[in-house]
Short mmCIF file of C-alpha atoms in Angstrom, two decimals:
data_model
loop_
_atom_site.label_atom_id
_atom_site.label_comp_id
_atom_site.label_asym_id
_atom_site.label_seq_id
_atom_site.Cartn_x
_atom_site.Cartn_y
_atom_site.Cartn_z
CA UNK A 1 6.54 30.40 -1.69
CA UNK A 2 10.17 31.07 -2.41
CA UNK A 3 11.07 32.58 -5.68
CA UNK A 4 14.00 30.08 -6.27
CA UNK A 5 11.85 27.04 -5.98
CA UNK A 6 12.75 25.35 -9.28
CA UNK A 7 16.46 26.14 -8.95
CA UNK A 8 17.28 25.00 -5.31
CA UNK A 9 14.73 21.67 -6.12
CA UNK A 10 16.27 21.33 -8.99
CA UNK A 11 20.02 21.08 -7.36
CA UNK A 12 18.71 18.59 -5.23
CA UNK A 13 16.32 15.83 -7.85
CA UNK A 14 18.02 17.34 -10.73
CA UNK A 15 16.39 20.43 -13.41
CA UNK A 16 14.45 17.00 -15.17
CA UNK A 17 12.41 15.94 -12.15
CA UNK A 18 10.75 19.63 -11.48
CA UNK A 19 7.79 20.06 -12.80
CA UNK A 20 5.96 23.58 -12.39
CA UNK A 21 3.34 25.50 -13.94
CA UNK A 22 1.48 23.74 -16.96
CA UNK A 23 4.42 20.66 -17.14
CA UNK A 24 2.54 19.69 -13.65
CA UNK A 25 -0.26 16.53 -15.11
CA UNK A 26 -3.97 16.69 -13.85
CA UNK A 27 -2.93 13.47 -12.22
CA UNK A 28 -0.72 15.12 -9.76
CA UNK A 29 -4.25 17.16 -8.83
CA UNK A 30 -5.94 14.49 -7.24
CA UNK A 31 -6.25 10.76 -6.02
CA UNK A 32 -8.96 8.30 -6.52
CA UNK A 33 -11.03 9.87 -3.39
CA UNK A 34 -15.02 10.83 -4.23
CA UNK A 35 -14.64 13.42 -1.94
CA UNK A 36 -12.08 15.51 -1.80
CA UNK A 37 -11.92 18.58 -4.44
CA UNK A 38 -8.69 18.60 -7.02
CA UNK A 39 -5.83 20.85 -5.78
CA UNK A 40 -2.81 21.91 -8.21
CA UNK A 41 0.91 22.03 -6.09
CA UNK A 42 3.66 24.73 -6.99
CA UNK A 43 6.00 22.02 -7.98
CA UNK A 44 6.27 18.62 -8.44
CA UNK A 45 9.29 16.43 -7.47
CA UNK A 46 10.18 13.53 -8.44
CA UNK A 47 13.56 11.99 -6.25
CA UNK A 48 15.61 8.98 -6.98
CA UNK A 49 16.46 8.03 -3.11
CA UNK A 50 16.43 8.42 0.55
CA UNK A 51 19.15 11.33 0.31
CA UNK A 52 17.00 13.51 -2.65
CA UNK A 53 13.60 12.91 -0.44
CA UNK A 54 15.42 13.94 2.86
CA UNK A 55 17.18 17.18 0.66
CA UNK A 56 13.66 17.95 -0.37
CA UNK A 57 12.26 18.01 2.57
CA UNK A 58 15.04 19.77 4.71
CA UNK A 59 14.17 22.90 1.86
CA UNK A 60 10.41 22.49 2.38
CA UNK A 61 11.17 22.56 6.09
CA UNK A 62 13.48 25.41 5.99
CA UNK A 63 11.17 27.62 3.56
CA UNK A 64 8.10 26.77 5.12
CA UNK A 65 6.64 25.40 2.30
CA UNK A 66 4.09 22.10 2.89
CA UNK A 67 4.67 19.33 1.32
CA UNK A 68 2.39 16.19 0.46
CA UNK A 69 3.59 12.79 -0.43
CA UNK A 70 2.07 10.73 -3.39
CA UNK A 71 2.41 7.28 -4.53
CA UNK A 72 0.25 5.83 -7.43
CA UNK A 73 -2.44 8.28 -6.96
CA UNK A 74 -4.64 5.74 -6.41
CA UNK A 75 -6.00 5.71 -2.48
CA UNK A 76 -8.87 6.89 -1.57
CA UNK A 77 -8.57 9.49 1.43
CA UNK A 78 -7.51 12.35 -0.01
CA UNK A 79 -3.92 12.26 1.62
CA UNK A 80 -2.04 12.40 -1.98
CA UNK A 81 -4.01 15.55 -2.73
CA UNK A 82 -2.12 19.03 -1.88
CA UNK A 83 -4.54 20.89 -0.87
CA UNK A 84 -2.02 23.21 0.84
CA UNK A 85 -0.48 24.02 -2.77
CA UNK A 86 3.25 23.72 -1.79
CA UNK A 87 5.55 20.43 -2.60
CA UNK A 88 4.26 17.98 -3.96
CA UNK A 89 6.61 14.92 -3.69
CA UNK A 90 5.74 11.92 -5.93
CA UNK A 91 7.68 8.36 -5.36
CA UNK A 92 7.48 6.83 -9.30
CA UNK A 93 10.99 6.90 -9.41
CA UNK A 94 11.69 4.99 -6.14
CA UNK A 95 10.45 1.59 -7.85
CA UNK A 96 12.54 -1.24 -6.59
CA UNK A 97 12.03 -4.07 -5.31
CA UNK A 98 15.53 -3.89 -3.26
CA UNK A 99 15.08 -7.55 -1.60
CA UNK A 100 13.32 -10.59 -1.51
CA UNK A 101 14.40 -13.46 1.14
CA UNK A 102 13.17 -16.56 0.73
CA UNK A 103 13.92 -18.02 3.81
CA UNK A 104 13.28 -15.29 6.10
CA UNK A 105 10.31 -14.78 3.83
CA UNK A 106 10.31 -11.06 3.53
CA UNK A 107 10.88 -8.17 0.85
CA UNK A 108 12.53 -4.93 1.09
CA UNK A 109 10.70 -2.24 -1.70
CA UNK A 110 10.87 1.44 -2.28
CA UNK A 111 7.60 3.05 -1.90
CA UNK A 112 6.76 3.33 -5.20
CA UNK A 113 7.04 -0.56 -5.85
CA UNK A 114 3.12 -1.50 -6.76
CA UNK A 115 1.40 -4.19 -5.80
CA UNK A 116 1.56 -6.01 -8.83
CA UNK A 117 5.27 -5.23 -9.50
CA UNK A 118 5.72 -7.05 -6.30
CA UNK A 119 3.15 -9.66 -6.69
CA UNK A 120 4.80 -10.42 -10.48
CA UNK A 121 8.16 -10.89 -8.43
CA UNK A 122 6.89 -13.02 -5.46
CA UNK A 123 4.56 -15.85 -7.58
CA UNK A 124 7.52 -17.68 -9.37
CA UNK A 125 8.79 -18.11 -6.02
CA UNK A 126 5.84 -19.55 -4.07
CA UNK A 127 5.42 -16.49 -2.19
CA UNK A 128 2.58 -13.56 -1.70
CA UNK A 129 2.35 -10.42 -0.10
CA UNK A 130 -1.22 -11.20 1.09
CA UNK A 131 -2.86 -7.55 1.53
CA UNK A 132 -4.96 -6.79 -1.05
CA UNK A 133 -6.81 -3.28 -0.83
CA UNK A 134 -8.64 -3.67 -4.30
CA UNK A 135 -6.38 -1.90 -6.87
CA UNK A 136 -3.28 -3.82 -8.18
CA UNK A 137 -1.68 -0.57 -9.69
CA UNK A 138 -1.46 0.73 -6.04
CA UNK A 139 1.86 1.69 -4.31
CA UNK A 140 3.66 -0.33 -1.66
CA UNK A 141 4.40 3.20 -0.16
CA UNK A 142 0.23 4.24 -0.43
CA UNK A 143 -0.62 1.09 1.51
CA UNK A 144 1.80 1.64 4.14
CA UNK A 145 0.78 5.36 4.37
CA UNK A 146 -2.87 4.65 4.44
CA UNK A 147 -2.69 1.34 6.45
CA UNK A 148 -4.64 -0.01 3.40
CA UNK A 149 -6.64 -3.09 4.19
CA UNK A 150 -9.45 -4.36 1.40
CA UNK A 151 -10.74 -8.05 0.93
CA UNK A 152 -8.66 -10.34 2.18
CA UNK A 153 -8.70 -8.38 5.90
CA UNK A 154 -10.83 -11.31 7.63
CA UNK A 155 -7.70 -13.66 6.76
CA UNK A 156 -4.20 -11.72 7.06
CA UNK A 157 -5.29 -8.34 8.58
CA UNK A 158 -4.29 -4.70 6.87
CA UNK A 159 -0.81 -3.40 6.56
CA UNK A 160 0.09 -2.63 9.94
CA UNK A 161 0.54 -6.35 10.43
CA UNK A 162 2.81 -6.82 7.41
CA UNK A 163 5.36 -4.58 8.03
CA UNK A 164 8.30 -5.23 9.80
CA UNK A 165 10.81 -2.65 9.24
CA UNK A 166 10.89 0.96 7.68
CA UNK A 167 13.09 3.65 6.69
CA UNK A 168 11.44 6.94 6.79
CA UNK A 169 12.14 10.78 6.23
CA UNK A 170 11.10 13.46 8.85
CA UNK A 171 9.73 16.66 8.05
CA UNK A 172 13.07 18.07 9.05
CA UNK A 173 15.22 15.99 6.89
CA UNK A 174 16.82 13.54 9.24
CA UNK A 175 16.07 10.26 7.92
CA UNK A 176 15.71 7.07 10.59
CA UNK A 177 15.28 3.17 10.51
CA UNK A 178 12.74 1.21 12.75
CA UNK A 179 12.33 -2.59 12.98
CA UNK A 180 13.88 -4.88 10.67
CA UNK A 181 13.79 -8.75 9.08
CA UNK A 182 12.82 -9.95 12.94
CA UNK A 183 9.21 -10.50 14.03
CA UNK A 184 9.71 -9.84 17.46
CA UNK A 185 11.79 -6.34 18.63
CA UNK A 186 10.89 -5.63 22.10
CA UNK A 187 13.66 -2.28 22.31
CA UNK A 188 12.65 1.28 22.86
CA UNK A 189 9.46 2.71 21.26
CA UNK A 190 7.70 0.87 18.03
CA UNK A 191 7.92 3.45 15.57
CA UNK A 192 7.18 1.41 12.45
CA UNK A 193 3.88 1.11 14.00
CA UNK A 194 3.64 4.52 14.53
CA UNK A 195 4.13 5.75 11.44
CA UNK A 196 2.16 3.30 9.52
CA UNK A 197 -1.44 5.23 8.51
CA UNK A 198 0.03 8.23 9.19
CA UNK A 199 -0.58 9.49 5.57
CA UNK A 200 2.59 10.95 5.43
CA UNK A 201 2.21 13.75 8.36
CA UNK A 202 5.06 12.26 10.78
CA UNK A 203 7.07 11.00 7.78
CA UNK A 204 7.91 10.18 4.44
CA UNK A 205 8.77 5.66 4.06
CA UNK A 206 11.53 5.76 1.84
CA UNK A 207 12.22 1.46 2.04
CA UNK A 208 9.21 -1.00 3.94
CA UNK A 209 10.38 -4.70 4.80
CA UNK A 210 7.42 -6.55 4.20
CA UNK A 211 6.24 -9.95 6.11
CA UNK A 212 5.64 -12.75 3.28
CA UNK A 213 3.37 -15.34 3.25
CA UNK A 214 3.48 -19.10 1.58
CA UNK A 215 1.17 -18.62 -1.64
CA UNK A 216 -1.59 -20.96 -1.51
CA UNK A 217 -2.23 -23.05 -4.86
CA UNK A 218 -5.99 -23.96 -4.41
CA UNK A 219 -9.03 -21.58 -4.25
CA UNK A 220 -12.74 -21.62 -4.65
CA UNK A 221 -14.85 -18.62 -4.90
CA UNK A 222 -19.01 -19.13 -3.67
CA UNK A 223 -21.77 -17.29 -4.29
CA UNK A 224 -24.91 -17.29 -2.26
CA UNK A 225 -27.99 -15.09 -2.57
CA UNK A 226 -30.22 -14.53 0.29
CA UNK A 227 -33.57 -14.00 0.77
CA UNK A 228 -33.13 -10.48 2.83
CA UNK A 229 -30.64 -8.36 3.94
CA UNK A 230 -31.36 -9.53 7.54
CA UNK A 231 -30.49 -12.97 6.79
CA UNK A 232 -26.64 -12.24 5.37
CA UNK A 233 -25.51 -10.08 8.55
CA UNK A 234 -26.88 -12.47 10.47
CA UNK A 235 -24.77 -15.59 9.01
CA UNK A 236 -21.46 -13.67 8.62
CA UNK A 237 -20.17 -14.33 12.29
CA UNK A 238 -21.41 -18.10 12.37
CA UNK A 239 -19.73 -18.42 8.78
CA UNK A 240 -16.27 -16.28 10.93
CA UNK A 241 -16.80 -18.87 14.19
CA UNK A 242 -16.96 -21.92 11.60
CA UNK A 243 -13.65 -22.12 11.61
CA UNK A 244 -13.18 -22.93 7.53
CA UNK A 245 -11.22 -19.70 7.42
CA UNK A 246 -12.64 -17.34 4.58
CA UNK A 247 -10.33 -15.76 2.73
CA UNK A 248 -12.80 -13.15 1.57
CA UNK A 249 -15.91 -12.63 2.86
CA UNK A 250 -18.14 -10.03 1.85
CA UNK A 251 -22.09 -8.72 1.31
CA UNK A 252 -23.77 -7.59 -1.62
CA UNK A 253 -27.00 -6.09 -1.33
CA UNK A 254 -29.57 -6.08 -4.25
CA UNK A 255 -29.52 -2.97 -5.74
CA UNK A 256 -25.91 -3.21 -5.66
CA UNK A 257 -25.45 -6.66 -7.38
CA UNK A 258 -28.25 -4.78 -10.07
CA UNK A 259 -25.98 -2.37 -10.82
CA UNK A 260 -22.60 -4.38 -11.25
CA UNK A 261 -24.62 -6.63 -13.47
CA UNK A 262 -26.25 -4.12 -15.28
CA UNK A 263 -22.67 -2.11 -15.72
CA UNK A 264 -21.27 -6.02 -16.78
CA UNK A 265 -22.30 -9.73 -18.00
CA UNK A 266 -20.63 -11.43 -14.98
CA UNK A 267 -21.26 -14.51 -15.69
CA UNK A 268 -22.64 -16.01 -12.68
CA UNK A 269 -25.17 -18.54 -14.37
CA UNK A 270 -27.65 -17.77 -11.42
CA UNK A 271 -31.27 -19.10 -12.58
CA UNK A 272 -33.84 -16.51 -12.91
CA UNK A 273 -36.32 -17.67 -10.39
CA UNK A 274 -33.63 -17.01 -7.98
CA UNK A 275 -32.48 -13.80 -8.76
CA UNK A 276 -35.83 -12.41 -8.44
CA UNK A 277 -36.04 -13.67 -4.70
CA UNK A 278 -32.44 -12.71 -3.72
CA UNK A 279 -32.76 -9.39 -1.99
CA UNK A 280 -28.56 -9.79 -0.57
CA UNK A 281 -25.45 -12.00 -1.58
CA UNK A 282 -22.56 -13.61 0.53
CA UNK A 283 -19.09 -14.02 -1.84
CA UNK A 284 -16.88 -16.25 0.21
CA UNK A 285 -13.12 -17.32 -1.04
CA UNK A 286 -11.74 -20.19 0.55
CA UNK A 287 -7.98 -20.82 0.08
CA UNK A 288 -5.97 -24.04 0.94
CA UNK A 289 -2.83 -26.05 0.24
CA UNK A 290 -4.44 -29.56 -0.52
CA UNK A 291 -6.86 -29.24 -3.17
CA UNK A 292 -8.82 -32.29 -0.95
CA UNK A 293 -9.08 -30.02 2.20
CA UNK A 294 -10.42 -27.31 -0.13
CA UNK A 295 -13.26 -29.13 -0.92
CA UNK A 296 -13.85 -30.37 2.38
CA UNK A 297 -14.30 -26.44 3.06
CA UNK A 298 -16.68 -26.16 0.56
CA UNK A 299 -18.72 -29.16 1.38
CA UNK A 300 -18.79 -27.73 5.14
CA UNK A 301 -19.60 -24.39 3.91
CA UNK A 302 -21.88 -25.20 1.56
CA UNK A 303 -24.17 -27.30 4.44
CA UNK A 304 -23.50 -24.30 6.88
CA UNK A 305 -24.93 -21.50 4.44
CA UNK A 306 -27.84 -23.96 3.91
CA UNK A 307 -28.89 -23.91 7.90
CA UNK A 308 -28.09 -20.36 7.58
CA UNK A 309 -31.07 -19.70 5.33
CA UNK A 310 -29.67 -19.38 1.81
CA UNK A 311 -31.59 -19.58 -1.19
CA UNK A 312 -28.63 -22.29 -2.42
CA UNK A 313 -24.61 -21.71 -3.27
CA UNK A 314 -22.89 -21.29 -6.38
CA UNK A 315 -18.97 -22.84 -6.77
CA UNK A 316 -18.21 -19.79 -9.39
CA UNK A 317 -15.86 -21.05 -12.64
CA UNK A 318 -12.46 -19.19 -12.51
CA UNK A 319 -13.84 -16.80 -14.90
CA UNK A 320 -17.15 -15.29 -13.04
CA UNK A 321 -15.23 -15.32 -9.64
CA UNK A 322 -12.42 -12.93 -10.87
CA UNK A 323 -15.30 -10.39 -12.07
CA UNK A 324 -17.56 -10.62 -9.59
CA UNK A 325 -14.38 -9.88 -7.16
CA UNK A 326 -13.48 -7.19 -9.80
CA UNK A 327 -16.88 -5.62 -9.73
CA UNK A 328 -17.19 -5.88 -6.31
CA UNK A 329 -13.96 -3.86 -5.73
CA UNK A 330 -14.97 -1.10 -8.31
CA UNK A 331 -18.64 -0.90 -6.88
CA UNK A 332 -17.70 2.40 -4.63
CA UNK A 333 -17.09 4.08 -8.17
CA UNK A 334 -19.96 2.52 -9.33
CA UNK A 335 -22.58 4.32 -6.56
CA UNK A 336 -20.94 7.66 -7.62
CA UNK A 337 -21.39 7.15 -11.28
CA UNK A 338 -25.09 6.27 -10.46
CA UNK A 339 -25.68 9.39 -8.78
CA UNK A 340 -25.08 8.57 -5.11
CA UNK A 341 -25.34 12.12 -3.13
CA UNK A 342 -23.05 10.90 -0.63
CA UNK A 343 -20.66 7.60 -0.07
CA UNK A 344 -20.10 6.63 3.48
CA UNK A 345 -17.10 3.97 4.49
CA UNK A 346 -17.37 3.25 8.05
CA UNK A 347 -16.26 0.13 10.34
CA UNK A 348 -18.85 -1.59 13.21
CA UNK A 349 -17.77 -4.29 15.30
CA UNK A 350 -18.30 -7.57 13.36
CA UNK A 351 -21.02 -8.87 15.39
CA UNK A 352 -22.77 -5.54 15.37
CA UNK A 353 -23.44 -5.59 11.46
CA UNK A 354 -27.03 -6.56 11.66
CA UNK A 355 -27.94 -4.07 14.14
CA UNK A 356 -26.08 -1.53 12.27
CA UNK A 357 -27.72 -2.01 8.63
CA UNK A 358 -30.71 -2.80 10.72
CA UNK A 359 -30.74 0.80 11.41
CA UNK A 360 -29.96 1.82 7.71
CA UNK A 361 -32.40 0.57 6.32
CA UNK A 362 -34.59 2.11 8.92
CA UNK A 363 -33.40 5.56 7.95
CA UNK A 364 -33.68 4.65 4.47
CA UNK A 365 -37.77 4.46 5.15
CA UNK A 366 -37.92 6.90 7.67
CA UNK A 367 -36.00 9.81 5.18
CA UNK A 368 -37.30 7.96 1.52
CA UNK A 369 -33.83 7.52 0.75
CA UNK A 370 -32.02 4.90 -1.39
CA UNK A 371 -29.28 3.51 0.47
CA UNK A 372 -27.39 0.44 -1.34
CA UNK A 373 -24.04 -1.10 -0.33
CA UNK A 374 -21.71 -3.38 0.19
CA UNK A 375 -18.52 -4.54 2.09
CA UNK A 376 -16.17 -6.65 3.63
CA UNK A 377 -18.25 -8.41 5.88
CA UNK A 378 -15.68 -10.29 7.72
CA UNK A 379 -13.91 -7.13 9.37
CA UNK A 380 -17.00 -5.32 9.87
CA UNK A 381 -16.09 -2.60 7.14
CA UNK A 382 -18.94 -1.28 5.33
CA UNK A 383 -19.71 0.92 2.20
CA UNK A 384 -22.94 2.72 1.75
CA UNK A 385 -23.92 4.98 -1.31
CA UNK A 386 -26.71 7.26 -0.15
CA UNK A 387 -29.10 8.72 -2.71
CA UNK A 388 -31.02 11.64 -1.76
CA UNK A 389 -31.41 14.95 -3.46
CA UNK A 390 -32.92 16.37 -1.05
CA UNK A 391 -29.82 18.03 1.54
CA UNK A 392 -31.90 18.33 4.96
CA UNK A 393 -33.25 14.49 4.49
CA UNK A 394 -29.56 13.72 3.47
CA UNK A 395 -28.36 15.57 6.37
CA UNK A 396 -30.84 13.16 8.92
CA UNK A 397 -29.45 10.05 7.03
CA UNK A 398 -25.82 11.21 7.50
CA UNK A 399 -26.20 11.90 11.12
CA UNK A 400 -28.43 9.60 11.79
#
């Protein structure tokens, strides 16, 4: 590490936006991953542009010093973490929502625009920037970084398909622009793409233009508990090849739905007599334009998760639906407060779902482990708190 850090940083973001030794936050330590161990960086910086960003990292480059990009802190892989000690950059001051065109229905932001900065911006106008990864506090820059998906996946896809243009920082300082307000560019190599879930290792987005959507007035959130676990996987891809076009569509199992009730009243106004026979959940969000199609949807739906074997299906009031969303966002955190040895976040083919916890809850018996979960159902992404003290039965469920 060079002995001039502060200074030279400093003559580039300015003697305020250097922070080193006990001015650096426990914040700037870690990210919201359950994983990763907290590291401390040599210095924090804090730049105002593209031109600060790319001075900071022609120095890092120069000096050999690594360097780790950080948003809102909030993702959960690890990448904002700098475990190499070094640089860390953070992007709070780069907050601004540069653009928003209506008619071409896209919005230029600097990285450290959050979600719902942006979202606050786009709903006077009719508009929404659709991806929705779970925490509204989280960084336009973080999503692009981490290729962030969440909830509403089954419907509009992750971030890769939302952003058309970005302007980026390499490692060696040269700065570069790829894509733009166009949907289509068919020149030369796709580096947008490329760069998108790169967690900041090829380069550092500066400015994202981001694909808008029209923001759909009507929505109804359901609830339906099943009788087992088998019965859920099973219905998710008839519910997907129905063709009413979830919005959300995700599992619950029991013990996780316990302990989200148990950690808040949600409000469902299930009876008794059927929570004691529900062993798994369905939460499906249906969106629409005409509030009369929307309850065609539900009608359709409602008769489909019938056939499908549900115990019966709950239209949730505004109220419940927003926490049982909210719960279900915050139930990773939840498994780790409860003592889960081990969280596991994986993706399976949609259709393979039931074969997949099939064989969870297989190892779950086989190892006399607790394994509870949930997840977003539609795109096959799953989340699995494993609870077993003992390591060499852990290690069988892990690899299993």
């Amino acid at each position: 590490m060079a002995t001039d850090l502060t200074g030279e940083l400093a003559g580039i973001v300015g003697a305020d936006h250097v922070l080193t030794g006990d001015a650096i936050g426990e914040d700037y330590s870690h990210d919201e991953c359950l994983t990763t161990e907290w590291a401390v960086p040599d210095a924090v910086v804090r730049p105002a542009d593209t031109a600060e960003v790319a001075g900071v990292a022609a120095w890092c480059n120069e000096h050999r010093v690594p360097l780790t990009a950080r948003g809102s802190g909030t993702g959960l892989s690890g990448a904002a973490v700098p475990r190499a000690g070094g640089v860390l950059l953070s992007f709070e001051r780069m907050s601004d929502i540069l653009e928003i065109d209506t008619d071409n229905h896209t919005a230029v932001v600097q990285p450290g625009v959050t979600l719902d900065q942006l979202d606050a911006a786009l709903a006077p106008l009719g508009l929404v920037y659709p991806v929705f990864p779970g925490e509204t506090s989280a960084s336009l820059g973080g999503n692009v970084n981490t290729n962030a998906g969440g909830m509403r996946a089954i419907k509009y896809g992750v971030t890769r398909h939302h952003v058309l243009g970005i302007e980026a920082v390499l490692a060696t300082g040269e700065t570069i622009r790829s894509g733009g307000k166009v949907v289509k560019i068919s020149t030369g190599y796709d580096l947008t793409q490329l760069v998108i879930g790169s967690e900041g290792t090829l380069a550092l987005v500066t400015e994202a233009t981001l694909k808008l959507h029209p923001r759909l007035p009507h929505a109804a959130t359901v609830l339906a508990p099943f009788p087992t676990l088998e019965a859920v996987t099973d219905a998710v891809p008839r519910i997907v090849d129905s063709g009413i076009g979830p919005m959300i569509l995700e599992y619950i199992d029991l013990l996780t739905m316990s302990a989200m009730t148990a950690a808040e009243d949600l409000g469902l106004g299930i009876p008794a007599e059927v929570q004691e026979t529900a062993l798994a959940y369905l939460v499906v969000v249906l969106e629409n334009a005409h509030d009369d199609r929307l309850e065609s949807d539900v009608e359709t739906l409602g008769m489909q998760l019938a056939e499908l074997g549900a115990i019966d299906a709950y239209v949730l009031p505004a109220g419940a639906a927003a926490k049982i969303i909210e719960a279900r966002e915050k139930a990773f955190f939840l498994a780790k407060a409860n003592g889960a040895n081990d969280i596991v976040d994986t993706v399976v083919p949609r259709a393979a779902i039931p074969d997949f916890m099939a064989k969870v809850q297989a190892l779950a018996g086989e190892t006399s482990s607790w394994i509870a979960g949930c997840g977003h159902a539609g795109d096959g992404n799953v989340h699995l708190g494993v609870f077993q003290n003992d390591p060499a039965q852990r290690k069988v469920v892990m690899e299993g």
